[in-house]
Coordinates of C-alpha atoms in Angstrom, one line a residue:
X1 CA 0.0 0.0 0.0
X2 CA 1.7 3.2 -1.2
X3 CA 0.1 5.5 1.4
X4 CA 1.3 3.2 4.2
X5 CA 4.8 3.4 2.8
X6 CA 4.6 7.2 2.6
X7 CA 3.3 7.6 6.2
X8 CA 5.8 5.0 7.5
X9 CA 8.7 7.1 6.2
X10 CA 7.2 10.2 7.9
X11 CA 6.8 8.8 11.4
X12 CA 10.4 7.7 11.9
X13 CA 10.6 5.6 15.1
X14 CA 6.9 6.1 16.2
X15 CA 3.9 3.9 15.7
X16 CA 0.7 4.6 13.8
X17 CA -2.5 2.5 13.1
X18 CA -3.8 3.4 9.7
X19 CA -7.5 2.6 9.1
X20 CA -8.7 3.1 5.5
X21 CA -12.2 3.9 4.3
X22 CA -12.9 0.2 3.6
X23 CA -12.1 -0.7 7.2
X24 CA -8.7 -2.2 6.6
X25 CA -6.2 -1.6 9.5
X26 CA -2.4 -1.5 9.2
X27 CA 0.2 -0.9 11.9
X28 CA 3.0 1.4 10.9
X29 CA 5.9 1.1 13.2
X30 CA 6.9 -1.4 15.9
X31 CA 4.2 -3.6 17.6
X32 CA 3.6 -3.4 21.3
X33 CA 4.1 0.4 21.3
X34 CA 1.1 2.7 22.1
X35 CA 0.0 4.1 18.7
X36 CA -2.2 6.9 17.5
X37 CA -5.0 5.8 15.0
X38 CA -5.5 7.7 11.8
X39 CA -9.0 7.0 10.3
X40 CA -9.6 7.8 6.7
X41 CA -13.4 8.3 6.2
X42 CA -13.3 8.9 2.4
X43 CA -11.7 6.7 -0.2
X44 CA -10.4 9.8 -2.0
X45 CA -8.2 10.8 1.0
X46 CA -5.6 8.2 0.4
X47 CA -5.2 9.4 -3.2
X48 CA -5.0 13.0 -2.1
X49 CA -2.3 12.3 0.5
X50 CA -0.2 10.4 -2.0
X51 CA -0.3 13.3 -4.4
X52 CA 0.4 16.2 -2.0
X53 CA 0.3 15.4 1.7
X54 CA 1.5 18.8 2.9
X55 CA -1.6 20.4 1.5
X56 CA -4.2 17.7 1.5
X57 CA -3.7 16.4 5.1
X58 CA -4.7 19.7 6.6
X59 CA -7.6 20.0 4.2
X60 CA -8.9 16.5 5.0
X61 CA -8.7 17.3 8.7
X62 CA -10.6 20.5 8.3
X63 CA -13.3 18.8 6.3
X64 CA -13.6 15.8 8.7
X65 CA -12.5 13.4 6.0
X66 CA -10.0 12.0 8.4
X67 CA -9.9 11.9 12.2
X68 CA -7.4 10.9 15.0
X69 CA -8.1 8.5 17.8
X70 CA -6.0 8.1 20.9
X71 CA -4.6 11.7 20.8
X72 CA -5.0 15.2 19.3
X73 CA -4.0 16.8 16.0
X74 CA -0.9 18.1 17.8
X75 CA 0.0 14.5 18.7
X76 CA -0.5 13.3 15.2
X77 CA 1.5 16.2 13.6
X78 CA 4.2 15.7 16.1
X79 CA 4.5 12.1 14.8
X80 CA 4.3 12.9 11.1
X81 CA 6.6 16.0 11.2
X82 CA 9.6 13.9 12.2
X83 CA 10.7 13.7 8.5
X84 CA 10.2 17.0 6.7
X85 CA 11.2 15.5 3.3
X86 CA 7.9 13.6 2.7
X87 CA 6.4 15.3 -0.3
X88 CA 4.1 13.0 -2.2
X89 CA 4.1 12.8 -6.0
X90 CA 2.9 16.3 -6.8
X91 CA 4.9 17.7 -3.8
X92 CA 8.1 16.5 -5.4
X93 CA 7.3 18.3 -8.6
X94 CA 6.4 21.5 -6.8
X95 CA 9.7 21.2 -4.8
X96 CA 11.6 21.1 -8.1
X97 CA 9.8 24.1 -9.4
X98 CA 10.1 25.9 -6.0
X99 CA 12.7 28.6 -6.9
X100 CA 10.6 29.8 -9.8
X101 CA 7.3 29.5 -7.9
X102 CA 8.5 31.3 -4.8
X103 CA 8.8 34.7 -6.6
X104 CA 5.3 34.4 -8.0
X105 CA 3.9 33.2 -4.6
X106 CA 5.6 36.1 -2.8
X107 CA 4.7 38.8 -5.3
X108 CA 3.0 41.3 -3.0
X109 CA 2.3 44.6 -4.6
X110 CA 0.2 47.0 -2.4
X111 CA -3.3 45.8 -3.4
X112 CA -2.4 42.2 -3.0
X113 CA -0.7 42.9 0.4
X114 CA -3.8 44.5 1.6
X115 CA -6.0 41.5 0.5
X116 CA -3.5 39.1 2.2
X117 CA -3.7 41.0 5.5
X118 CA -7.5 41.2 5.4
X119 CA -7.6 37.4 4.9
X120 CA -6.0 36.8 8.3
X121 CA -6.2 39.9 10.4
X122 CA -9.7 41.1 9.7
X123 CA -11.2 38.3 11.7
X124 CA -13.2 39.7 14.7
X125 CA -11.4 41.1 17.7
X126 CA -13.5 38.9 19.9
X127 CA -12.0 35.8 18.2
X128 CA -8.4 36.9 18.9
X129 CA -9.2 37.8 22.5
X130 CA -10.0 34.1 23.1
X131 CA -6.4 33.1 23.0
X132 CA -4.0 36.1 22.9
X133 CA -2.7 37.8 26.0
X134 CA -4.4 40.8 27.5
X135 CA -2.5 43.2 25.2
X136 CA -3.4 41.3 22.1
X137 CA 0.3 40.7 21.0
X138 CA 0.1 38.4 18.0
X139 CA 3.8 37.7 17.7
X140 CA 6.6 35.8 19.5
X141 CA 6.7 36.4 23.3
X142 CA 10.0 36.6 25.2
X143 CA 10.3 34.0 28.0
X144 CA 13.1 35.6 30.0
X145 CA 12.0 33.1 32.7
X146 CA 10.4 29.8 31.6
X147 CA 7.9 30.0 34.3
X148 CA 6.4 33.2 32.9
X149 CA 2.7 33.4 32.0
X150 CA 1.9 34.5 28.5
X151 CA 1.0 38.0 29.7
X152 CA 4.3 38.3 31.5
X153 CA 6.3 37.0 28.5
X154 CA 4.6 39.4 26.1
X155 CA 5.3 42.3 28.4
X156 CA 9.0 41.1 28.5
X157 CA 9.0 41.1 24.7
X158 CA 8.0 44.7 24.6
X159 CA 10.6 45.6 27.1
X160 CA 13.3 43.7 25.2
X161 CA 12.5 45.6 22.0
X162 CA 12.2 49.0 23.7
X163 CA 15.6 48.5 25.3
X164 CA 17.1 48.0 21.8
X165 CA 15.5 51.2 20.5
X166 CA 17.3 53.6 22.9
X167 CA 14.3 55.8 23.3
X168 CA 14.0 59.1 25.1
X169 CA 10.9 61.3 25.6
X170 CA 9.8 63.2 22.5
X171 CA 11.4 60.9 19.9
X172 CA 9.3 60.1 16.9
X173 CA 8.7 56.4 16.3
X174 CA 7.2 54.5 13.4
X175 CA 5.6 51.1 14.0
X176 CA 5.3 49.3 10.7
X177 CA 2.6 46.6 11.0
X178 CA 1.3 47.9 14.3
X179 CA -1.4 45.2 14.9
X180 CA -3.9 46.1 17.5
X181 CA -1.7 48.9 18.8
X182 CA -0.1 47.2 21.8
X183 CA 3.6 48.0 21.0
X184 CA 2.9 51.6 20.0
X185 CA 0.9 52.2 23.2
X186 CA 3.6 50.6 25.3
X187 CA 6.4 52.7 23.8
X188 CA 4.4 55.9 24.2
X189 CA 3.4 55.1 27.8
X190 CA 6.7 53.9 29.1
X191 CA 9.2 56.1 27.2
X192 CA 7.3 59.3 26.4
X193 CA 7.8 58.8 22.6
X194 CA 5.4 60.0 20.0
X195 CA 4.4 57.0 17.9
X196 CA 2.8 56.5 14.5
X197 CA 1.5 53.0 13.8
X198 CA 0.5 51.8 10.3
X199 CA -1.5 48.7 9.4
X200 CA -3.3 47.3 6.3
X201 CA -6.1 45.8 8.5
X202 CA -9.2 47.9 9.0
X203 CA -10.2 45.8 11.9
X204 CA -6.9 46.3 13.6
X205 CA -7.0 50.0 12.9
X206 CA -10.3 50.4 14.6
X207 CA -9.3 48.5 17.7
X208 CA -5.9 50.4 17.9
X209 CA -7.6 53.8 17.7
X210 CA -10.2 52.7 20.3
X211 CA -7.4 51.6 22.7
X212 CA -5.4 54.8 22.3
X213 CA -8.5 56.8 23.2
X214 CA -9.3 54.6 26.2
X215 CA -5.7 54.9 27.4
X216 CA -5.6 58.7 27.1
X217 CA -2.8 58.5 24.6
X218 CA -4.4 59.8 21.4
X219 CA -2.3 62.9 21.6
X220 CA 0.9 60.9 21.4
X221 CA -0.1 57.8 19.4
X222 CA -1.8 57.9 16.0
X223 CA -2.7 55.0 13.8
X224 CA -3.1 55.0 10.0
X225 CA -4.3 52.6 7.3
X226 CA -1.2 52.8 5.1
X227 CA 1.4 50.7 3.4
X228 CA 5.1 51.3 4.2
X229 CA 5.7 52.0 0.6
X230 CA 3.1 54.7 0.5
X231 CA 4.6 56.4 3.5
X232 CA 8.2 56.3 2.1
X233 CA 7.0 57.6 -1.3
X234 CA 5.3 60.6 0.3
X235 CA 8.8 61.6 1.8
X236 CA 7.2 64.1 4.1
X237 CA 8.7 63.1 7.4
X238 CA 11.5 61.0 9.1
X239 CA 11.5 59.1 12.3
X240 CA 14.1 58.8 15.1
X241 CA 13.1 55.2 15.6
X242 CA 11.4 52.5 13.5
X243 CA 10.1 49.2 14.9
X244 CA 8.4 46.3 13.0
X245 CA 7.2 43.2 14.8
X246 CA 5.8 40.2 13.0
X247 CA 5.1 42.1 9.8
X248 CA 8.2 41.2 7.7
X249 CA 6.9 37.7 7.1
X250 CA 4.3 39.3 4.8
X251 CA 6.7 41.3 2.7
X252 CA 7.9 38.6 0.3
X253 CA 11.4 38.1 -1.0
X254 CA 10.9 40.2 -4.2
X255 CA 10.1 43.2 -2.1
X256 CA 12.9 43.1 0.5
X257 CA 14.9 45.8 -1.3
X258 CA 11.9 48.1 -1.4
X259 CA 11.2 47.4 2.3
X260 CA 14.8 48.3 3.5
X261 CA 15.0 51.2 1.1
X262 CA 11.8 52.5 2.7
X263 CA 13.2 52.0 6.2
X264 CA 16.4 53.9 5.3
X265 CA 14.4 56.7 3.7
X266 CA 12.1 57.1 6.7
X267 CA 14.9 57.0 9.3
X268 CA 16.8 60.0 10.5
X269 CA 20.6 60.1 10.0
X270 CA 21.2 59.0 13.6
X271 CA 18.1 56.8 13.8
X272 CA 17.7 53.2 14.9
X273 CA 15.3 50.5 13.6
X274 CA 14.4 47.1 15.1
X275 CA 13.1 44.3 12.9
X276 CA 11.5 41.3 14.6
X277 CA 10.6 38.5 12.3
X278 CA 10.1 34.7 12.0
X279 CA 13.0 33.1 10.1
X280 CA 14.7 29.8 9.2
X281 CA 17.8 28.3 10.8
X282 CA 18.4 25.9 8.0
X283 CA 18.6 28.2 5.0
X284 CA 16.2 29.3 2.3
X285 CA 13.0 27.2 1.8
X286 CA 9.4 27.5 0.8
X287 CA 6.2 28.2 2.7
X288 CA 4.1 25.2 3.6
X289 CA 1.4 25.0 0.9
X290 CA -1.5 24.5 3.4
X291 CA -0.3 27.5 5.5
X292 CA 0.1 29.6 2.4
X293 CA -3.4 28.8 1.1
X294 CA -5.4 29.0 4.3
X295 CA -3.5 31.2 6.8
X296 CA -0.9 33.5 5.4
X297 CA -1.3 34.0 1.6
X298 CA 1.8 35.6 0.2
X299 CA 3.8 34.9 3.4
X300 CA 7.3 33.7 3.7
X301 CA 9.7 33.3 6.7
X302 CA 13.3 33.9 5.4
X303 CA 16.7 32.7 6.3
X304 CA 19.1 35.4 7.4
X305 CA 21.2 34.6 4.3
X306 CA 18.3 36.0 2.3
X307 CA 17.9 39.2 4.4
X308 CA 21.3 40.4 5.4
X309 CA 22.6 40.8 1.8
X310 CA 19.6 43.1 1.0
X311 CA 20.2 45.1 4.2
X312 CA 23.8 45.6 3.1
X313 CA 22.9 46.7 -0.4
X314 CA 20.3 49.2 0.9
X315 CA 23.0 51.2 2.8
X316 CA 21.7 50.3 6.3
X317 CA 24.0 48.9 8.9
X318 CA 23.3 45.8 11.0
X319 CA 24.3 46.9 14.5
X320 CA 23.0 43.9 16.4
X321 CA 21.5 40.5 15.6
X322 CA 19.8 38.1 18.1
X323 CA 18.2 34.7 17.5
X324 CA 15.3 33.6 19.6
X325 CA 15.0 29.9 19.2
X326 CA 12.2 28.2 21.1
X327 CA 10.4 31.3 22.4
X328 CA 7.8 31.1 19.6
X329 CA 7.2 27.4 20.2
X330 CA 6.4 28.3 23.8
X331 CA 4.2 31.2 22.7
X332 CA 2.3 29.0 20.3
X333 CA 1.9 26.3 23.1
X334 CA 0.1 28.9 25.2
X335 CA -2.1 30.0 22.3
X336 CA -2.9 26.4 21.4
X337 CA -3.9 25.6 25.0
X338 CA -6.0 28.7 25.4
X339 CA -7.8 28.2 22.1
X340 CA -8.7 24.7 23.0
X341 CA -10.0 25.8 26.4
X342 CA -12.4 28.2 24.6
X343 CA -13.0 26.3 21.5
X344 CA -16.8 26.3 22.0
X345 CA -16.8 30.1 21.9
X346 CA -14.7 30.1 18.7
X347 CA -17.2 27.7 17.1
X348 CA -20.1 30.1 18.1
X349 CA -18.3 32.9 16.3
X350 CA -17.4 30.8 13.2
X351 CA -18.0 27.1 12.6
X352 CA -16.5 23.7 13.2
X353 CA -14.4 23.7 10.0
X354 CA -12.9 27.0 11.0
X355 CA -12.0 25.6 14.4
X356 CA -10.4 22.6 12.9
X357 CA -8.4 24.8 10.6
X358 CA -7.2 26.9 13.5
X359 CA -6.3 23.8 15.6
X360 CA -4.2 22.6 12.6
X361 CA -2.5 25.9 12.2
X362 CA -1.5 26.4 15.8
X363 CA -0.3 22.8 16.2
X364 CA 1.7 22.8 12.9
X365 CA 3.2 26.2 13.6
X366 CA 4.4 25.2 17.1
X367 CA 6.0 22.1 15.8
X368 CA 7.7 24.0 13.0
X369 CA 9.7 25.8 15.7
X370 CA 10.3 22.7 17.8
X371 CA 11.3 20.3 15.0
X372 CA 11.7 22.0 11.6
X373 CA 14.2 24.8 12.0
X374 CA 12.0 27.9 12.4
X375 CA 13.2 30.6 14.8
X376 CA 12.7 34.4 15.4
X377 CA 15.4 36.9 14.7
X378 CA 15.8 40.5 15.8
X379 CA 18.0 42.8 13.7
X380 CA 18.9 46.3 14.9
X381 CA 19.6 48.6 12.0
X382 CA 21.1 52.1 11.8
X383 CA 22.2 54.6 9.1
X384 CA 25.4 55.6 11.0
X385 CA 28.0 53.6 13.0
X386 CA 27.7 55.9 16.0
X387 CA 24.0 55.5 16.4
X388 CA 24.2 52.9 19.2
X389 CA 26.8 52.4 22.0
X390 CA 29.9 50.2 21.5
X391 CA 28.8 47.4 23.7
X392 CA 25.4 45.7 24.3
X393 CA 25.2 46.4 28.1
X394 CA 22.9 49.4 27.5
X395 CA 20.1 46.9 26.5
X396 CA 20.3 45.0 29.8
X397 CA 20.3 48.3 31.8
X398 CA 17.4 49.7 29.9
X399 CA 15.4 46.5 30.2
X400 CA 15.9 46.4 34.0
X401 CA 14.8 50.1 34.3
X402 CA 11.7 49.4 32.3
X403 CA 10.9 46.3 34.4
X404 CA 11.4 48.3 37.6
X405 CA 9.1 51.0 36.3
X406 CA 6.4 48.3 35.6
X407 CA 3.7 49.8 33.4
X408 CA 0.1 50.0 34.8
X409 CA -2.5 47.5 33.5
X410 CA -3.1 47.6 29.8
X411 CA -6.1 49.8 28.9
X412 CA -8.7 48.9 26.3
X413 CA -8.0 45.1 26.2
X414 CA -9.7 42.5 28.4
X415 CA -7.5 40.1 30.4
X416 CA -7.7 36.5 29.2
X417 CA -5.0 35.0 31.5
X418 CA -7.8 33.1 33.4
X419 CA -8.4 31.1 30.2
X420 CA -5.2 29.1 30.6

């Protein structure tokens, strides 16, 4: 049976019971070992998995055409993601064509970028409140202490980034891809900076403006529905600091030069920028086809070898690089557990297929950081060599001062810590 051979290669040293639509059962892996059971409820699933398992497995799970007994979708993916080379017949063809296809898949002009953002981020605020922290940070947290709660780790992430920005009161800051406004509001509240946040999501824009008003920060924080390329083209202002957290994954390789050219154009001569993005430890690759179709159309997480040459050619200087390895795996573990605890509420907002899609996304994303070479990088950038101190000690001191000055409770966002 070809499917059994394909799955057997994927599971490595684990065990799996495969039950096909006609009721036949086959053990994959050693006997006498506890095994998960994969039930195929539709005769067409086997054919689909043989052709393109990386896309079709997730689709079949979403549609209820396959199910798992003896564990969760996380358990099943943990077993199947042992070997990342399993492609299927069509998958191998697509892998061969990958270099040419990648440029097409990551072609994100302004209108397409806006559609891609709307696809994922214009879901209701109520939905994201089910599993995010109280500040609605939808990016990698920073677990300075493994015992931290999600709220504490997200607050630590903001401190960590603020410390690298060397902010003083009155500085003008641009937040590219500001999300629901949490980072911009934090920087204004804790450092006295004046912040402009830009997003392509109408839903995020409305929430961010509402939160700024509720926090009494509307005089120091403004939010706009703008593309970074539009802002750079207008060439009307420059910023002392630029921060971008969890947005670069949506830029696309063909647009990296335009992105860094925009950052350079928008930054003052002595300015500092901080880029926080998902990346790859094992070199250039391709976005998982299921993730690209259902979660992040146009998205790509790059290797540093794809980013740093473009930084260099743009005229910007890399003044600090940090790799955060398992921090996002832990962040996703929190999100996955919180989502599962409030799954009924999510189903009331959308439907069962949507919930199964989100389960698959959170589980697969977490495992990509645990087993398949994904990480997060932070690159500090400047236009001049003297923009930052000679040694990194200033980051530690600034982070400690921000922690001691512990900001008050976040305004305009409901606490969800009790959902863990």
